[in-house]
CSV table of C-alpha atoms and ligand atoms in Angstrom, one decimal:
chain,number,residue,atom,x,y,z
A,1,MET,CA,44.7,-21.1,-9.0
A,2,GLN,CA,43.8,-18.1,-11.2
A,3,GLY,CA,40.8,-20.1,-12.9
A,4,ILE,CA,39.0,-20.1,-9.1
A,5,LEU,CA,39.1,-15.7,-9.2
A,6,GLU,CA,37.6,-15.6,-12.0
A,7,LYS,CA,34.8,-18.3,-11.0
A,8,ILE,CA,34.0,-15.8,-7.9
A,9,LYS,CA,33.8,-12.8,-9.8
A,10,ASN,CA,31.2,-14.0,-11.9
A,11,ALA,CA,29.6,-15.6,-9.0
A,12,LYS,CA,25.5,-14.8,-9.0
A,13,SER,CA,24.4,-15.8,-5.1
A,14,SER,CA,25.3,-15.9,-1.8
A,15,GLN,CA,24.6,-19.7,-2.3
A,16,GLU,CA,27.0,-19.5,-4.6
A,17,LEU,CA,29.9,-17.6,-3.3
A,18,GLU,CA,29.7,-19.4,-0.3
A,19,ALA,CA,30.5,-23.3,-1.5
A,20,LEU,CA,33.3,-21.2,-3.6
A,21,LYS,CA,35.1,-19.7,-0.5
A,22,VAL,CA,35.1,-24.2,0.7
A,23,GLU,CA,36.5,-24.9,-2.4
A,24,VAL,CA,39.5,-22.0,-1.4
A,25,THR,CA,39.8,-21.8,1.9
A,26,GLY,CA,37.8,-24.8,2.7
A,27,LYS,CA,39.9,-28.4,4.5
A,28,ARG,CA,40.0,-29.4,0.9
A,29,GLY,CA,40.5,-25.7,-0.6
A,30,VAL,CA,43.1,-25.1,-3.5
A,31,ILE,CA,44.9,-22.4,-1.2
A,32,THR,CA,44.4,-25.0,2.3
A,33,LEU,CA,46.4,-27.6,0.5
A,34,ALA,CA,48.7,-25.5,-1.5
A,35,PHE,CA,50.2,-24.0,2.1
A,36,GLY,CA,49.9,-28.3,3.4
A,37,GLU,CA,52.5,-29.0,0.2
A,38,LEU,CA,55.5,-26.2,1.5
A,39,LYS,CA,56.5,-28.8,3.8
A,40,ASN,CA,57.9,-30.5,0.6
A,41,LEU,CA,59.6,-27.7,-0.3
A,42,ASN,CA,63.0,-26.1,0.9
A,43,GLY,CA,65.2,-22.7,1.3
A,44,GLU,CA,64.6,-20.7,-1.4
A,45,GLU,CA,61.7,-22.0,-3.2
A,46,LYS,CA,60.2,-22.7,0.1
A,47,LYS,CA,60.1,-19.0,0.7
A,48,GLN,CA,59.3,-18.4,-2.5
A,49,LYS,CA,56.3,-20.0,-3.3
A,50,ALA,CA,54.8,-18.8,0.0
A,51,GLN,CA,55.5,-15.8,-0.9
A,52,GLU,CA,53.2,-16.0,-4.0
A,53,LEU,CA,50.7,-18.3,-1.7
A,54,ASN,CA,50.2,-15.0,0.6
A,55,LEU,CA,49.7,-13.0,-2.3
A,56,PHE,CA,47.4,-14.9,-3.6
A,57,LYS,CA,45.2,-15.2,-0.8
A,58,GLN,CA,45.4,-11.5,-0.1
A,59,GLU,CA,44.4,-10.9,-3.7
A,60,TYR,CA,41.2,-13.8,-2.8
A,61,GLU,CA,40.2,-12.1,-0.1
A,62,ARG,CA,39.8,-8.6,-1.7
A,63,VAL,CA,38.0,-9.8,-4.6
A,64,PHE,CA,36.1,-12.1,-2.1
A,65,GLU,CA,34.8,-9.8,0.4
A,66,GLU,CA,34.2,-7.1,-3.1
A,67,LYS,CA,31.3,-9.5,-4.9
A,68,LYS,CA,30.3,-10.3,-0.9
A,69,SER,CA,28.9,-7.0,-0.4
A,70,GLU,CA,28.1,-6.4,-3.9
A,71,ILE,CA,25.4,-9.7,-4.1
A,72,GLU,CA,24.6,-8.5,-0.4
A,73,GLN,CA,23.4,-5.2,-2.1
A,74,LYS,CA,21.9,-7.0,-5.0
A,75,GLU,CA,20.1,-9.9,-2.6
A,76,LEU,CA,18.2,-7.6,0.1
A,77,LEU,CA,17.4,-4.4,-2.8
A,78,GLU,CA,15.3,-7.7,-4.2
A,79,LYS,CA,14.0,-8.8,-1.0
A,80,LEU,CA,12.4,-4.9,-0.4
A,81,GLN,CA,11.0,-5.7,-3.8
A,82,LYS,CA,9.4,-9.1,-2.8
A,83,GLU,CA,8.0,-7.7,0.5
A,84,LYS,CA,7.1,-4.2,-0.7
A,85,ILE,CA,3.8,-3.9,1.5
A,86,ASP,CA,1.2,-1.4,-0.8
A,87,VAL,CA,-0.4,0.3,2.1
A,88,SER,CA,-2.8,1.3,-0.9
A,89,LEU,CA,-4.5,-2.2,-0.5
A,90,LEU,CA,-7.7,-2.8,1.6
A,91,ALA,CA,-7.2,-4.8,5.1
A,92,GLN,CA,-8.5,-8.1,5.2
A,93,ASN,CA,-11.4,-9.3,8.1
A,94,HIS,CA,-9.7,-6.2,10.1
A,95,PHE,CA,-12.3,-3.7,10.1
A,96,GLY,CA,-12.8,-1.6,13.8
A,97,LYS,CA,-15.6,-2.2,15.7
A,98,PRO,CA,-16.7,0.3,18.5
A,99,HIS,CA,-15.4,-1.1,21.8
A,100,TYR,CA,-17.9,-2.0,24.5
A,101,VAL,CA,-16.8,0.9,27.0
A,102,ASN,CA,-18.6,3.1,24.4
A,103,LEU,CA,-20.6,1.2,23.3
A,104,MET,CA,-22.3,1.7,26.7
A,105,ILE,CA,-21.9,5.8,26.9
A,106,GLU,CA,-23.7,5.9,23.7
A,107,LYS,CA,-26.7,4.1,25.2
A,108,ILE,CA,-26.4,6.5,28.3
A,109,ILE,CA,-25.8,9.5,25.8
A,110,ASP,CA,-29.0,8.6,24.3
A,111,TYR,CA,-31.3,8.0,27.2
A,112,PHE,CA,-29.8,11.4,28.5
A,113,SER,CA,-30.3,13.5,25.6
A,114,LEU,CA,-33.9,12.3,25.3
A,115,LEU,CA,-34.8,14.1,28.3
A,116,ASN,CA,-33.0,17.4,26.8
A,117,PHE,CA,-29.6,16.7,29.2
A,118,GLU,CA,-26.5,18.4,27.2
A,119,VAL,CA,-23.9,16.3,27.5
A,120,CYS,CA,-20.3,18.1,28.7
A,121,GLU,CA,-16.8,17.1,28.5
A,122,GLY,CA,-14.4,18.6,31.1
A,123,SER,CA,-10.9,18.5,31.2
A,124,LEU,CA,-8.6,15.8,32.5
A,125,VAL,CA,-6.4,17.4,34.2
A,126,GLU,CA,-8.3,19.2,36.9
A,127,ASP,CA,-7.0,21.2,39.7
A,128,ASP,CA,-7.4,20.9,43.2
A,129,PHE,CA,-10.8,23.4,43.4
A,130,HIS,CA,-12.6,21.8,41.3
A,131,ASN,CA,-11.6,18.0,42.0
A,132,PHE,CA,-11.5,18.3,45.7
A,133,GLU,CA,-11.8,21.9,47.0
A,134,ALA,CA,-16.0,23.1,45.6
A,135,LEU,CA,-17.0,19.7,45.9
A,136,ASN,CA,-17.0,19.6,49.3
A,137,ILE,CA,-13.8,17.2,49.3
A,138,PRO,CA,-12.3,18.6,52.9
A,139,LYS,CA,-8.3,19.3,53.2
A,140,PHE,CA,-8.1,16.0,55.0
A,141,HIS,CA,-9.6,13.8,52.9
A,142,PRO,CA,-8.4,10.4,51.8
A,143,ALA,CA,-8.5,11.1,47.9
A,144,ARG,CA,-6.7,13.8,48.4
A,145,ASP,CA,-3.8,12.0,49.1
A,146,MET,CA,-0.8,10.7,47.1
A,147,GLN,CA,-2.0,7.5,47.1
A,148,ASP,CA,-5.0,7.5,45.7
A,149,THR,CA,-4.8,10.3,43.6
A,150,PHE,CA,-2.3,11.1,40.9
A,151,TYR,CA,-0.7,14.8,40.6
A,152,THR,CA,1.6,16.5,38.4
A,153,LYS,CA,4.5,18.1,39.2
A,154,ASP,CA,2.4,21.4,38.6
A,155,GLN,CA,-0.3,20.8,41.7
A,156,LYS,CA,-2.6,19.6,38.8
A,157,LEU,CA,-3.5,16.2,38.9
A,158,LEU,CA,-5.8,13.8,36.8
A,159,ARG,CA,-9.1,13.9,37.7
A,160,THR,CA,-10.5,11.2,40.2
A,161,HIS,CA,-14.0,11.5,39.0
A,162,THR,CA,-15.8,13.5,36.5
A,163,SER,CA,-18.0,15.6,39.2
A,164,PRO,CA,-15.8,18.4,38.6
A,165,VAL,CA,-17.7,18.8,35.8
A,166,GLN,CA,-20.6,19.9,37.9
A,167,ILE,CA,-18.2,23.0,39.0
A,168,HIS,CA,-17.0,23.7,35.2
A,169,THR,CA,-20.5,24.0,34.2
A,170,MET,CA,-22.2,25.6,36.4
A,171,GLN,CA,-19.6,28.5,36.6
A,172,GLY,CA,-20.6,28.9,33.4
A,173,LYS,CA,-23.7,28.7,33.0
A,174,LYS,CA,-26.7,30.1,34.6
A,175,PRO,CA,-29.1,27.6,36.6
A,176,PRO,CA,-31.4,26.0,35.4
A,177,LEU,CA,-29.7,23.2,34.0
A,178,ARG,CA,-29.1,19.7,33.3
A,179,MET,CA,-26.0,17.7,31.8
A,180,ILE,CA,-24.1,14.8,31.2
A,181,ALA,CA,-20.5,14.6,31.4
A,182,PRO,CA,-18.7,10.8,30.0
A,183,GLY,CA,-15.4,10.8,30.3
A,184,ALA,CA,-12.1,9.1,32.0
A,185,VAL,CA,-11.3,9.5,35.3
A,186,PHE,CA,-7.6,8.1,36.8
A,187,ARG,CA,-7.1,6.2,39.8
A,188,ARG,CA,-3.9,5.1,41.7
A,189,ASP,CA,-5.3,1.1,42.0
A,190,TYR,CA,-4.7,-2.0,39.8
A,191,ASP,CA,-6.2,-5.2,40.6
A,192,LEU,CA,-8.8,-7.7,39.0
A,193,THR,CA,-11.7,-5.0,39.9
A,194,HIS,CA,-10.0,-1.7,39.4
A,195,SER,CA,-7.7,0.0,37.0
A,196,PRO,CA,-5.7,3.1,37.4
A,197,MET,CA,-8.3,4.2,34.4
A,198,PHE,CA,-11.7,4.2,33.9
A,199,HIS,CA,-15.1,6.0,32.4
A,200,GLN,CA,-18.1,7.4,34.7
A,201,VAL,CA,-20.8,9.3,33.3
A,202,GLU,CA,-21.6,12.4,36.0
A,203,GLY,CA,-25.1,13.9,36.2
A,204,LEU,CA,-26.3,17.2,37.3
A,205,MET,CA,-30.3,18.8,37.1
A,206,VAL,CA,-30.7,22.4,39.4
A,207,ASP,CA,-33.4,23.8,38.8
A,208,GLU,CA,-35.3,26.9,41.2
A,209,LYS,CA,-35.3,26.2,44.9
A,210,GLY,CA,-38.3,23.7,45.9
A,211,LYS,CA,-38.7,22.7,41.6
A,212,ILE,CA,-36.1,19.7,42.2
A,213,SER,CA,-36.2,17.0,44.8
A,214,PHE,CA,-35.5,13.6,45.8
A,215,ALA,CA,-37.9,11.9,44.2
A,216,ASN,CA,-37.5,13.2,40.0
A,217,LEU,CA,-33.5,12.0,40.9
A,218,LYS,CA,-35.8,8.4,42.5
A,219,PHE,CA,-37.6,8.4,38.7
A,220,ILE,CA,-35.4,9.6,36.7
A,221,LEU,CA,-32.8,6.9,37.7
A,222,GLU,CA,-35.2,4.4,38.1
A,223,ASP,CA,-36.2,5.2,34.5
A,224,PHE,CA,-33.2,5.3,33.2
A,225,LEU,CA,-31.8,1.5,35.3
A,226,LYS,CA,-34.7,0.1,33.4
A,227,TYR,CA,-34.0,1.7,29.6
A,228,ILE,CA,-30.1,0.6,30.1
A,229,PHE,CA,-30.6,-3.8,32.1
A,230,GLY,CA,-34.4,-3.8,31.0
A,231,GLU,CA,-36.6,-5.1,33.8
A,232,VAL,CA,-34.6,-5.1,36.9
A,233,LYS,CA,-35.9,-3.8,40.5
A,234,VAL,CA,-34.0,-1.2,41.7
A,235,ARG,CA,-33.5,0.3,45.8
A,236,PHE,CA,-31.7,3.3,47.1
A,237,ARG,CA,-29.2,2.7,50.0
A,238,SER,CA,-28.3,5.3,52.2
A,239,SER,CA,-24.4,6.9,51.9
A,240,PHE,CA,-22.4,9.1,51.9
A,241,PHE,CA,-20.8,11.5,49.6
A,242,PRO,CA,-19.0,15.0,50.8
A,243,PHE,CA,-20.7,17.1,47.8
A,244,THR,CA,-24.4,15.6,48.0
A,245,GLU,CA,-26.6,15.5,51.3
A,246,PRO,CA,-29.1,13.5,50.7
A,247,SER,CA,-27.0,10.7,49.5
A,248,ALA,CA,-27.8,6.8,48.5
A,249,GLU,CA,-26.0,4.4,46.5
A,250,VAL,CA,-28.3,2.4,43.7
A,251,ASP,CA,-28.2,-1.1,43.8
A,252,ILE,CA,-30.1,-3.4,40.7
A,253,SER,CA,-31.6,-7.0,41.1
A,254,CYS,CA,-28.1,-8.4,39.7
A,255,VAL,CA,-28.6,-8.9,36.1
A,256,PHE,CA,-27.2,-12.8,36.0
A,257,CYS,CA,-29.2,-14.5,39.0
A,258,LYS,CA,-32.7,-12.8,38.7
A,259,GLY,CA,-31.6,-11.6,42.6
A,260,GLU,CA,-31.5,-15.5,43.4
A,261,GLY,CA,-27.7,-14.9,44.5
A,262,CYS,CA,-24.7,-15.6,42.6
A,263,ARG,CA,-20.6,-15.1,42.8
A,264,VAL,CA,-21.3,-12.3,40.7
A,265,CYS,CA,-23.7,-10.8,43.4
A,266,SER,CA,-21.7,-11.9,45.9
A,267,HIS,CA,-24.9,-14.1,47.2
A,268,THR,CA,-27.0,-10.7,47.3
A,269,GLY,CA,-28.9,-10.9,44.9
A,270,TRP,CA,-28.0,-6.9,44.6
A,271,LEU,CA,-25.9,-4.8,42.6
A,272,GLU,CA,-24.4,-1.9,43.7
A,273,VAL,CA,-24.5,0.6,40.3
A,274,LEU,CA,-24.5,4.1,41.1
A,275,GLY,CA,-24.0,6.5,43.2
A,276,CYS,CA,-26.8,10.3,43.4
A,277,GLY,CA,-27.6,12.2,45.9
A,278,MET,CA,-29.2,16.6,46.5
A,279,VAL,CA,-26.6,18.7,45.9
A,280,ASN,CA,-25.0,19.9,49.1
A,281,ASP,CA,-25.0,23.6,49.7
A,282,ASN,CA,-21.7,24.1,50.4
A,283,VAL,CA,-21.6,23.0,46.4
A,284,PHE,CA,-23.8,25.4,45.3
A,285,SER,CA,-22.0,28.3,47.4
A,286,ALA,CA,-18.8,27.7,46.4
A,287,VAL,CA,-19.7,28.3,42.3
A,288,GLY,CA,-21.7,31.4,43.6
A,289,TYR,CA,-25.4,30.2,42.8
A,290,GLU,CA,-28.4,30.9,45.9
A,291,ASN,CA,-31.6,29.8,45.7
A,292,VAL,CA,-31.4,26.4,44.1
A,293,SER,CA,-31.5,23.1,44.2
A,294,GLY,CA,-30.6,20.0,42.3
A,295,TYR,CA,-29.4,16.6,42.1
A,296,ALA,CA,-26.0,15.1,41.2
A,297,PHE,CA,-25.2,11.4,40.1
A,298,GLY,CA,-22.1,9.5,39.5
A,299,LEU,CA,-22.2,5.5,37.9
A,300,GLY,CA,-18.7,4.0,36.4
A,301,VAL,CA,-19.2,2.5,32.7
A,302,GLU,CA,-16.7,-0.6,32.6
A,303,ARG,CA,-19.0,-1.6,35.8
A,304,PHE,CA,-22.5,-1.1,33.5
A,305,ALA,CA,-20.4,-2.7,30.6
A,306,MET,CA,-19.4,-5.7,32.6
A,307,LEU,CA,-23.1,-6.7,33.4
A,308,TYR,CA,-25.0,-5.7,30.2
A,309,TYR,CA,-22.2,-7.4,27.7
A,310,GLY,CA,-21.4,-9.9,30.1
A,311,VAL,CA,-17.7,-9.5,30.3
A,312,GLY,CA,-16.0,-10.7,33.1
A,313,ASP,CA,-12.7,-8.9,33.6
A,314,LEU,CA,-12.1,-5.3,33.4
A,315,ARG,CA,-8.7,-5.6,32.1
A,316,SER,CA,-10.5,-7.6,29.4
A,317,PHE,CA,-11.7,-4.5,28.4
A,318,PHE,CA,-8.2,-2.7,28.0
A,319,GLU,CA,-6.1,-5.8,25.9
A,320,VAL,CA,-6.3,-6.0,22.4
A,321,ASP,CA,-8.8,-7.9,21.0
A,322,LEU,CA,-9.8,-8.6,17.7
A,323,ARG,CA,-13.0,-10.5,17.7
A,324,GLY,CA,-16.1,-9.0,17.6
B,401,LIG,N1,-18.4,11.0,42.4
B,401,LIG,C1,-18.1,9.7,43.1
B,401,LIG,C2,-17.6,9.4,42.9
B,401,LIG,O1,-16.3,8.9,42.1
B,401,LIG,C3,-19.8,9.1,42.3
B,401,LIG,C4,-21.5,10.2,42.5
B,401,LIG,C5,-21.6,12.0,41.6
B,401,LIG,C6,-21.6,11.0,43.5
B,401,LIG,C7,-22.4,12.1,42.0
B,401,LIG,C8,-22.9,11.1,43.6
B,401,LIG,C9,-22.5,12.3,42.7
B,401,LIG,O2,-17.9,8.0,43.1
């Protein structure tokens, strides 16, 4: 029986060790059989043999556990060596690609920077004044509700649109000015067509009173939409925003059915793509501007990207998809 302990001490792998365990304590293992034979003995002899066996069993267990942890250590080290990751190796076929939302923002910037619009960023965390108050959004307006806006503990909020960048820009500069502000905005909305975070591009142009008219706004937006979407028809519908007066929403003829009517345009032939208007005088007062006029517009980048790249589901912008 001592021979088996030597074998255990010399074992080289966990499989070998497991096999030896069976030889000792398995159904036909040496210890099992030896204990079984005790029933053939009597008295003092039986007692002595049982003691011997127990001592052997203890010795076996000690030797076994010692070898087991030695082998486990060794095998773990070997595994770590074999599976070592070489982080300096070049990745294959997993080069990053620009996101459609970023590509669309770049396209929009391309257009407006040719017209000398400055690109401004602003801040994602805003205060009530810049996001609402200065934009002529009254205290009781539903957009201010906890339901629609993410508030922080210290009375700040995540901007619900890029329009607060209008306020920051005017506070920091004297007119004339022209700027666009691309960036993320946040609303408490989540369903098929709404995501709690999405992107907008804001536009603002201000000059001496009388120098900028609705006709300028109309011309530039028509030209811009044709730059992005190609030969589309553009129409202005009168609308309302607290920070512009007059205000309009802008539609383009459906890029999928060319105005014939399809599911995407709800069989109207038109797609709404922009909000705009002449800057409300109350907004100019809030930033201390006098004797000026200007226009502003705002658009949703995901919507533009969906129409331009033919993406059917808004949520796919925010899922990981490695295809190009
Ligand atoms: N801020 C408006 C929105 O989020 C868009 C807008 C911007 C409309 C500027 C008019 C002028 O819906």
